[in-house]
Tab-separated table of C-alpha atoms in Angstrom:
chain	number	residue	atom	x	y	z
F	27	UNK	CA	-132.610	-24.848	58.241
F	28	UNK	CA	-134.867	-23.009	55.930
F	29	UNK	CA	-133.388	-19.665	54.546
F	30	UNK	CA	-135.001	-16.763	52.553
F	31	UNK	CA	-134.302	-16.123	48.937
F	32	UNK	CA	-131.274	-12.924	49.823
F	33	UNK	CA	-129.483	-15.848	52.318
F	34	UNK	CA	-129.536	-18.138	49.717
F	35	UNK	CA	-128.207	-15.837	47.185
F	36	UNK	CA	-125.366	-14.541	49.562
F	37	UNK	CA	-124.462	-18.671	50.383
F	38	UNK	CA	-124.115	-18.864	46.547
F	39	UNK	CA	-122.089	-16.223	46.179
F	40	UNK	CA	-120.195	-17.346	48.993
F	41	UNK	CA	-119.254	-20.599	47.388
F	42	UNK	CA	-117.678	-18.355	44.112
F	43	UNK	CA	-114.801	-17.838	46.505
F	44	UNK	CA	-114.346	-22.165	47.089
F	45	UNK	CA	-112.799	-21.025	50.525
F	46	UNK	CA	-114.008	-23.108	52.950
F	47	UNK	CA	-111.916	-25.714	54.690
F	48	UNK	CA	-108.804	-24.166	52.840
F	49	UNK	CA	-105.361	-24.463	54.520
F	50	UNK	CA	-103.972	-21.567	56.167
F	51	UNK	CA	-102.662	-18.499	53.892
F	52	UNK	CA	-99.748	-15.992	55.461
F	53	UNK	CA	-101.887	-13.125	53.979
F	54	UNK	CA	-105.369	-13.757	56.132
F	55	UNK	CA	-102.884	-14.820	59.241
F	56	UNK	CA	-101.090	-12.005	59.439
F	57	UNK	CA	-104.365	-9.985	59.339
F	58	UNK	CA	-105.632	-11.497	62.586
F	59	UNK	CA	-102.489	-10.845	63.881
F	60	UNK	CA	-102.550	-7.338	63.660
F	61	UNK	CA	-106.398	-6.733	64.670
F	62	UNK	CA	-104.976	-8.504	67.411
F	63	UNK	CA	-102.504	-6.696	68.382
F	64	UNK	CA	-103.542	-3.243	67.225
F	65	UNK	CA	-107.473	-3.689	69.412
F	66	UNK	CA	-105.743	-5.227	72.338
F	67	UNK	CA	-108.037	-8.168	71.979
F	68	UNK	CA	-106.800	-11.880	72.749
F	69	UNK	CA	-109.242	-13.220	69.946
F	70	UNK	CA	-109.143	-12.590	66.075
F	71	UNK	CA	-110.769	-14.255	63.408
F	72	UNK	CA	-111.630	-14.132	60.077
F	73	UNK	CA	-115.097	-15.989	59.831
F	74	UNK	CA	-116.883	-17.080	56.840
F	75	UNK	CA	-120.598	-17.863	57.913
F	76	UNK	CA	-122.162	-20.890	55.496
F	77	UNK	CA	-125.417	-23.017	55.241
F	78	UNK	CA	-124.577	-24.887	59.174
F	79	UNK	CA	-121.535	-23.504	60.180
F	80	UNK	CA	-118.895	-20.607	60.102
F	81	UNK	CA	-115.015	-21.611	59.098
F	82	UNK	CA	-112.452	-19.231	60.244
F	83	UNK	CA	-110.202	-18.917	57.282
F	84	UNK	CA	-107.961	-17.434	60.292
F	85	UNK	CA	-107.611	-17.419	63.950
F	86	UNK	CA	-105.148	-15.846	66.619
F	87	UNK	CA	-105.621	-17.215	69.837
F	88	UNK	CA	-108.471	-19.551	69.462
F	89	UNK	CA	-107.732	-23.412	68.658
F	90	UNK	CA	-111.072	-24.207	66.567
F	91	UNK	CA	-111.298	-23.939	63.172
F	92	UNK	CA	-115.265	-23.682	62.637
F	93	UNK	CA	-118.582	-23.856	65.302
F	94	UNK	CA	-121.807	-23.988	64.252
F	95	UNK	CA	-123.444	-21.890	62.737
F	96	UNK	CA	-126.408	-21.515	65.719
F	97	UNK	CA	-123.698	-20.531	67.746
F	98	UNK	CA	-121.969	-17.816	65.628
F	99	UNK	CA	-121.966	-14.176	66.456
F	100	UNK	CA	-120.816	-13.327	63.330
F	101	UNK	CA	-124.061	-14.551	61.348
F	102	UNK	CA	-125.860	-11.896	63.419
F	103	UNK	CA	-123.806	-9.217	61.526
F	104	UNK	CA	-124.283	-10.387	58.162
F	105	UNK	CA	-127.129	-7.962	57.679
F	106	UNK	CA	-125.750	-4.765	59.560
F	107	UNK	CA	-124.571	-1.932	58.112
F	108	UNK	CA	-122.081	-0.745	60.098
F	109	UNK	CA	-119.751	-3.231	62.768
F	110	UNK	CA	-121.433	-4.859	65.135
F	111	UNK	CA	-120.448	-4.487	68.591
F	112	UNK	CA	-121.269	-6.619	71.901
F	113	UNK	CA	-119.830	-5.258	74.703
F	114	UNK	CA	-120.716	-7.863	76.961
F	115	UNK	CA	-122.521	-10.778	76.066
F	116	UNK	CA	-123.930	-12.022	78.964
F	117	UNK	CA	-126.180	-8.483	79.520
F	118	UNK	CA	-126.919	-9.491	75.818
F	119	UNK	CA	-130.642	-11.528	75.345
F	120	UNK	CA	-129.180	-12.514	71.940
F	121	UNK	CA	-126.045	-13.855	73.323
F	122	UNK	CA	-126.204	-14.588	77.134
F	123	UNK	CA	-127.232	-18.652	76.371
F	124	UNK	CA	-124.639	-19.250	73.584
F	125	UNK	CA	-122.678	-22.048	74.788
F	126	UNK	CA	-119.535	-19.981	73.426
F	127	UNK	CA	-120.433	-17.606	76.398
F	128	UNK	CA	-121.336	-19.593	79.128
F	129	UNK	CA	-118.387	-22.017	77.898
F	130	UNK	CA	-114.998	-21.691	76.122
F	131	UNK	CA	-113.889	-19.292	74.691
F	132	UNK	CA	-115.839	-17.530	77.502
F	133	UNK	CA	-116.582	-14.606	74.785
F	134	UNK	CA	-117.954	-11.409	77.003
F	135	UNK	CA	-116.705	-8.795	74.058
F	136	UNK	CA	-117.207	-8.571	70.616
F	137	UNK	CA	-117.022	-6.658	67.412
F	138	UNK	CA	-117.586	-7.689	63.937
F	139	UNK	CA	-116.981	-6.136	60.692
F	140	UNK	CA	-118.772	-7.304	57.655
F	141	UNK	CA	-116.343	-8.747	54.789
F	142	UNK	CA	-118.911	-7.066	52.328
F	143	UNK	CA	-117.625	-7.831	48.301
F	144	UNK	CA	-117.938	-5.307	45.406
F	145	UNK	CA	-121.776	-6.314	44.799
F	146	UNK	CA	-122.709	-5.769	48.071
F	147	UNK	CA	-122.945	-9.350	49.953
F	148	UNK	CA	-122.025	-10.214	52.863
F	149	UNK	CA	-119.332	-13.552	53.030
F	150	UNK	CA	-118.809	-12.975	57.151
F	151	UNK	CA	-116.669	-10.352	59.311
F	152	UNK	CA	-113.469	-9.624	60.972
F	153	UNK	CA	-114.053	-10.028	64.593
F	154	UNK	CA	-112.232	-9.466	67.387
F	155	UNK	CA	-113.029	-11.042	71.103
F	156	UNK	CA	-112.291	-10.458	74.333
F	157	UNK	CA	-113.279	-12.742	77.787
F	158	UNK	CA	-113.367	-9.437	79.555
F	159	UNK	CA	-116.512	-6.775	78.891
F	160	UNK	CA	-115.716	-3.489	77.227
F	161	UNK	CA	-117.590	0.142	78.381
F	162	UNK	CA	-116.000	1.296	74.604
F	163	UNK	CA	-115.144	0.471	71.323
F	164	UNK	CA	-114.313	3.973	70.072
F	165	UNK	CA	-114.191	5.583	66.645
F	166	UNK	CA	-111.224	5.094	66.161
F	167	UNK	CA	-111.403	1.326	66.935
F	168	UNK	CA	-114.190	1.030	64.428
F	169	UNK	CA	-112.432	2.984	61.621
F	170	UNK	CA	-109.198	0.592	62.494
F	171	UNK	CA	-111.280	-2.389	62.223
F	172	UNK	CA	-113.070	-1.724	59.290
F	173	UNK	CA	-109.793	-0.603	57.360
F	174	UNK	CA	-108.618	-4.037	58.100
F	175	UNK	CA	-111.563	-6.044	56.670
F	176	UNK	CA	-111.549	-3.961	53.748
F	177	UNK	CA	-107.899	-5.432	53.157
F	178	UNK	CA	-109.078	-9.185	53.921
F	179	UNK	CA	-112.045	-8.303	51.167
F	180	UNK	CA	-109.818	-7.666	48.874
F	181	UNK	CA	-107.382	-10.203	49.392
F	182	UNK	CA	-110.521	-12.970	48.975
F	183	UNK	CA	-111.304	-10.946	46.114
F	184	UNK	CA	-107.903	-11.524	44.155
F	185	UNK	CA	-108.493	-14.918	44.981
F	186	UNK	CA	-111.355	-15.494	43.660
F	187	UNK	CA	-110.329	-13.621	40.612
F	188	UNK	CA	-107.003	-16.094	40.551
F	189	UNK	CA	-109.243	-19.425	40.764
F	190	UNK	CA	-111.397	-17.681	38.038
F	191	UNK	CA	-108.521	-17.247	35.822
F	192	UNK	CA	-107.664	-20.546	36.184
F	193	UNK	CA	-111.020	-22.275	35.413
F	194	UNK	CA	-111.505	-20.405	32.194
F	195	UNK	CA	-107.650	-21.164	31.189
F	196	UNK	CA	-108.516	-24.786	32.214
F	197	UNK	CA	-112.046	-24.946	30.377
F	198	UNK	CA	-110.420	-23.093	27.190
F	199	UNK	CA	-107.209	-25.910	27.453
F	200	UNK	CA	-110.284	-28.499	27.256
F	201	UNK	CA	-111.667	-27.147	24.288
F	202	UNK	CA	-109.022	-26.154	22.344
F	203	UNK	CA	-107.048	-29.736	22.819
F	204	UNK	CA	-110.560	-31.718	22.231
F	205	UNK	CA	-111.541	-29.421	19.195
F	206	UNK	CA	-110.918	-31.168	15.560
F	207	UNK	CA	-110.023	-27.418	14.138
F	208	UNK	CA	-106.790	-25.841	14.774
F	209	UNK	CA	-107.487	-23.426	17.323
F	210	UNK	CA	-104.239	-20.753	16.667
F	211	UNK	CA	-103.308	-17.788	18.071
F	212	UNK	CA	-100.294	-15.280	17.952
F	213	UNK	CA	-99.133	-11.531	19.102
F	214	UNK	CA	-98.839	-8.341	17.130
F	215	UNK	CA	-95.302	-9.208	15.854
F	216	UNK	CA	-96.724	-12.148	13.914
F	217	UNK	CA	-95.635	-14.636	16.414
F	218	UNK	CA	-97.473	-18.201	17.359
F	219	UNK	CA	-98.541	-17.940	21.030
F	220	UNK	CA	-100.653	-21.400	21.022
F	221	UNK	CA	-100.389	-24.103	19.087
F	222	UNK	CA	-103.537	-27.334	19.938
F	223	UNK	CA	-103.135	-30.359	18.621
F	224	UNK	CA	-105.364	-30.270	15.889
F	225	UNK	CA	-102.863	-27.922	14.611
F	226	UNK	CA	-100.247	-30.045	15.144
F	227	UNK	CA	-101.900	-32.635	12.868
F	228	UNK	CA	-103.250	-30.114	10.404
F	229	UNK	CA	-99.811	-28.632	9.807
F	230	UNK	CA	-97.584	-31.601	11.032
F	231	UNK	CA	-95.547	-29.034	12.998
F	232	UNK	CA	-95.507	-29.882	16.999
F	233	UNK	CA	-96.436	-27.364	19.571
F	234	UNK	CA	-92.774	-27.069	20.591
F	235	UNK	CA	-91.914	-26.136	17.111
F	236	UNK	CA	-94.752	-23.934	16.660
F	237	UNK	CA	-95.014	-21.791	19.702
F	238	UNK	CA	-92.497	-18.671	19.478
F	239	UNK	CA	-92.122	-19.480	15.613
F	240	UNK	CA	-93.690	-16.442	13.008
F	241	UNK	CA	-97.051	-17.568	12.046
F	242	UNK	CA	-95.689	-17.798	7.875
F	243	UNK	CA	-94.948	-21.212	9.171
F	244	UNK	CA	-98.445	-21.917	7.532
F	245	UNK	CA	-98.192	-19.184	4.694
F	246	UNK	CA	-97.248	-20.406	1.547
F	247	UNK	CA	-93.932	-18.057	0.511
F	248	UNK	CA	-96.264	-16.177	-2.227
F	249	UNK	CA	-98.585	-14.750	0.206
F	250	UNK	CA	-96.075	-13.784	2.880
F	251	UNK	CA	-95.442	-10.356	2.272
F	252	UNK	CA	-99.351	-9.459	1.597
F	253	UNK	CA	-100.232	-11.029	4.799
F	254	UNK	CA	-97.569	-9.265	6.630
F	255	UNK	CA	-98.998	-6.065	5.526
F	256	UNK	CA	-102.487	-6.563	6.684
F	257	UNK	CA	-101.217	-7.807	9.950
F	258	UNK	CA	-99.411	-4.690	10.323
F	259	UNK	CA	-102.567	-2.301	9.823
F	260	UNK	CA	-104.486	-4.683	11.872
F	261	UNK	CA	-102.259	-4.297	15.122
F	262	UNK	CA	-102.205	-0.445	14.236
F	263	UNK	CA	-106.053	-0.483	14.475
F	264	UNK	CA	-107.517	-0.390	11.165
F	265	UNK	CA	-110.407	-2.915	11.393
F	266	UNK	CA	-109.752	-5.973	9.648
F	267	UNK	CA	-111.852	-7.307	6.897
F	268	UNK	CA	-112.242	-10.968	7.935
F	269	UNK	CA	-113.113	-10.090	11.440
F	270	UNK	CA	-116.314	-12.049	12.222
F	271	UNK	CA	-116.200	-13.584	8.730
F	272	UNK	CA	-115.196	-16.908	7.494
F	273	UNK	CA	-113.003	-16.658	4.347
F	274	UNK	CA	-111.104	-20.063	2.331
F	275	UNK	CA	-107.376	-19.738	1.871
F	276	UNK	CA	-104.116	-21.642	1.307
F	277	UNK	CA	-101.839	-22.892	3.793
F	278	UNK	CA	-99.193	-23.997	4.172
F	279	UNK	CA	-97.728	-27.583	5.736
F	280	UNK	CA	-94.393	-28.029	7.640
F	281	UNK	CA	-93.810	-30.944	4.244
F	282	UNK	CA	-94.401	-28.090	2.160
F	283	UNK	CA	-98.013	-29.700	0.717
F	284	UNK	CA	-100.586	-27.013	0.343
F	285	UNK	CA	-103.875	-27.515	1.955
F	286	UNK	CA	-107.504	-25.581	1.527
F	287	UNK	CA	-108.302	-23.852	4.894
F	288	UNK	CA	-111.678	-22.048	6.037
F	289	UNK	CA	-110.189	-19.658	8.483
F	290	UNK	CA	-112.258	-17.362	11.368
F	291	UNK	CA	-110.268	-14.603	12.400
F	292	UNK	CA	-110.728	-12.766	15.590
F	293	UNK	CA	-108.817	-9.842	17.502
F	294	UNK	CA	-108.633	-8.739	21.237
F	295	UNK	CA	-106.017	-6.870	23.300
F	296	UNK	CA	-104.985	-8.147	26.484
F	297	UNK	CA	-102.878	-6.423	29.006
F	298	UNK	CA	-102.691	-3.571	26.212
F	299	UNK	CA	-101.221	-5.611	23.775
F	300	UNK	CA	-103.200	-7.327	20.428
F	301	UNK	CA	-103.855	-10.763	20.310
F	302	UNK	CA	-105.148	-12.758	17.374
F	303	UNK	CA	-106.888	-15.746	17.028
F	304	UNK	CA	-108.256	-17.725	14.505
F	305	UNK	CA	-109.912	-21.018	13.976
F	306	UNK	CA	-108.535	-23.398	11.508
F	307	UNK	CA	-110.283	-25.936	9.478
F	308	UNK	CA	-109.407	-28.072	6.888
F	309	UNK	CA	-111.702	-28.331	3.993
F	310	UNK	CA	-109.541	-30.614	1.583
F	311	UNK	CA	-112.459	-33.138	2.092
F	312	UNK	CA	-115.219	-30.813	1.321
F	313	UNK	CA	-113.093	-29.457	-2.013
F	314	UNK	CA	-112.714	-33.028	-3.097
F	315	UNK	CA	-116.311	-33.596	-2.821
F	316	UNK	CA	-116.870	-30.511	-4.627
F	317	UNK	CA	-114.718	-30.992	-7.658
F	318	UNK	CA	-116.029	-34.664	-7.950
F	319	UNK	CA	-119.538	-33.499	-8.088
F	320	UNK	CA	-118.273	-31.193	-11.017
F	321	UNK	CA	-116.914	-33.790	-13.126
């Protein structure tokens, strides 16, 4: 099936949400429940339309879980503006062959409203069906219907929001265990948040015994009280020096060794409260070279 270059943008969009052939959730369930109940129709679904077929991520009182896609009504509303209504199918040219009339479910009403995201495209509707024709779908119908698929839109929303979370924590868990710098980072009140295992052999302090602990762990005792004080400012908002800047220092190991460090420093806030992180290399290598190339 060939498909024009807006149809294959909305089918790529559509696969952002990764909710085909996903188990039942309560949430999109009860949904179809009520548009169920509250239209007086036997038939609810939530129907995603893709590439061949359309997968209802929910379904009261139909036994299927997909058709094809030939055979959907809801691909037909996909580009409408408003819900699309069918009040009986068999009158309908576009409809009156579709083995989903002329067969089971026996569909003779419908009404779809588009599940249209936040950028405007179109995954697939909330429908309801009925084996009896309808004269009217009133206003107040439409309003109720739409209201409804506005709540399934943003339920598919959050979770595509959720699964986006968790690929970036996942990708950022990949790179921070596989990098050969410690990758550090800790709150306003100076205390270690993460802890990767580069850090762990950098500092010889375990994640277990790093995480929670204040980040002087790593600050040899004479610089404690200066770097205290430009933490402070920092989480107040003055703008730290070292931000986008690489800068050599001491540190300190959990033996008590000191070690050379090049450190990157950066700042963010997250759910209103200030994160650090920085990257931590060390450079005791590289200053080795360096003083034997003096001598």
């Amino acid at each position: 099936m060939e498909f024009d270059n807006e149809e294959r943008h909305r089918l790529a969009v559509l696969a952002e949400y990764a909710i085909f052939d996903t188990l039942p959730e309560a949430e999109f369930d009860h949904a179809t429940e009520v548009a169920s109940h509250v239209l007086n129709a036997p038939i609810a679904l939530v129907s995603l339309v893709g590439k061949d077929r359309q997968f209802f991520k929910a379904r009261t009182g139909l036994a299927v879980c997909e058709t094809e896609r030939e055979a959907s009504f809801c691909r037909h509303a996909l580009w409408d503006s408003d819900i699309l209504v069918v009040p009986d199918a068999t009158l309908d040219p576009r409809f009156s062959a579709n083995r989903l009339v002329i067969g089971e479910p026996f569909i003779r009403f419908y009404a779809g409203a588009p599940l249209r995201n936040p950028d405007g495209v179109t995954l697939g509707t909330l429908c309801v069906i009925d084996q009896e024709p309808r004269a009217e779908f009133s206003k107040s119908d439409r309003q109720t219907l739409r209201l409804l698929a506005d709540g399934i839109m943003d339920r598919l929303e959050a979770r595509r929001l959720k699964l986006k979370i968790g690929d970036a924590e996942a990708g950022m868990q990949s790179i921070t265990s596989s990098s050969p710098d410690a990758i550090v980072t800790a709150d306003a009140e100076n205390r270690i948040i993460s802890w990767n295992a580069a850090a762990e052999r950098i500092f010889g302090h375990s994640r277990s015994e790093a995480v929670g602990q204040c980040l002087d762990i790593i600050v040899p005792s004479a610089m404690r009280e200066a770097h205290g004080r430009r933490l402070h400012r920092v989480a107040s908002g003055e703008p730290p020096r070292l931000l986008g800047t690489s800068v050599e220092l001491t540190a300190c190991r959990k033996d008590g060794s000191h070690i050379p460090i090049e450190l990157s420093l950066s700042r963010w806030e997250e759910a209103g409260q200030v994160r650090f992180g920085g990257i931590l290399r060390d450079i005791s290598e590289r200053k080795k070279a360096e003083e034997e190339l003096r001598l």
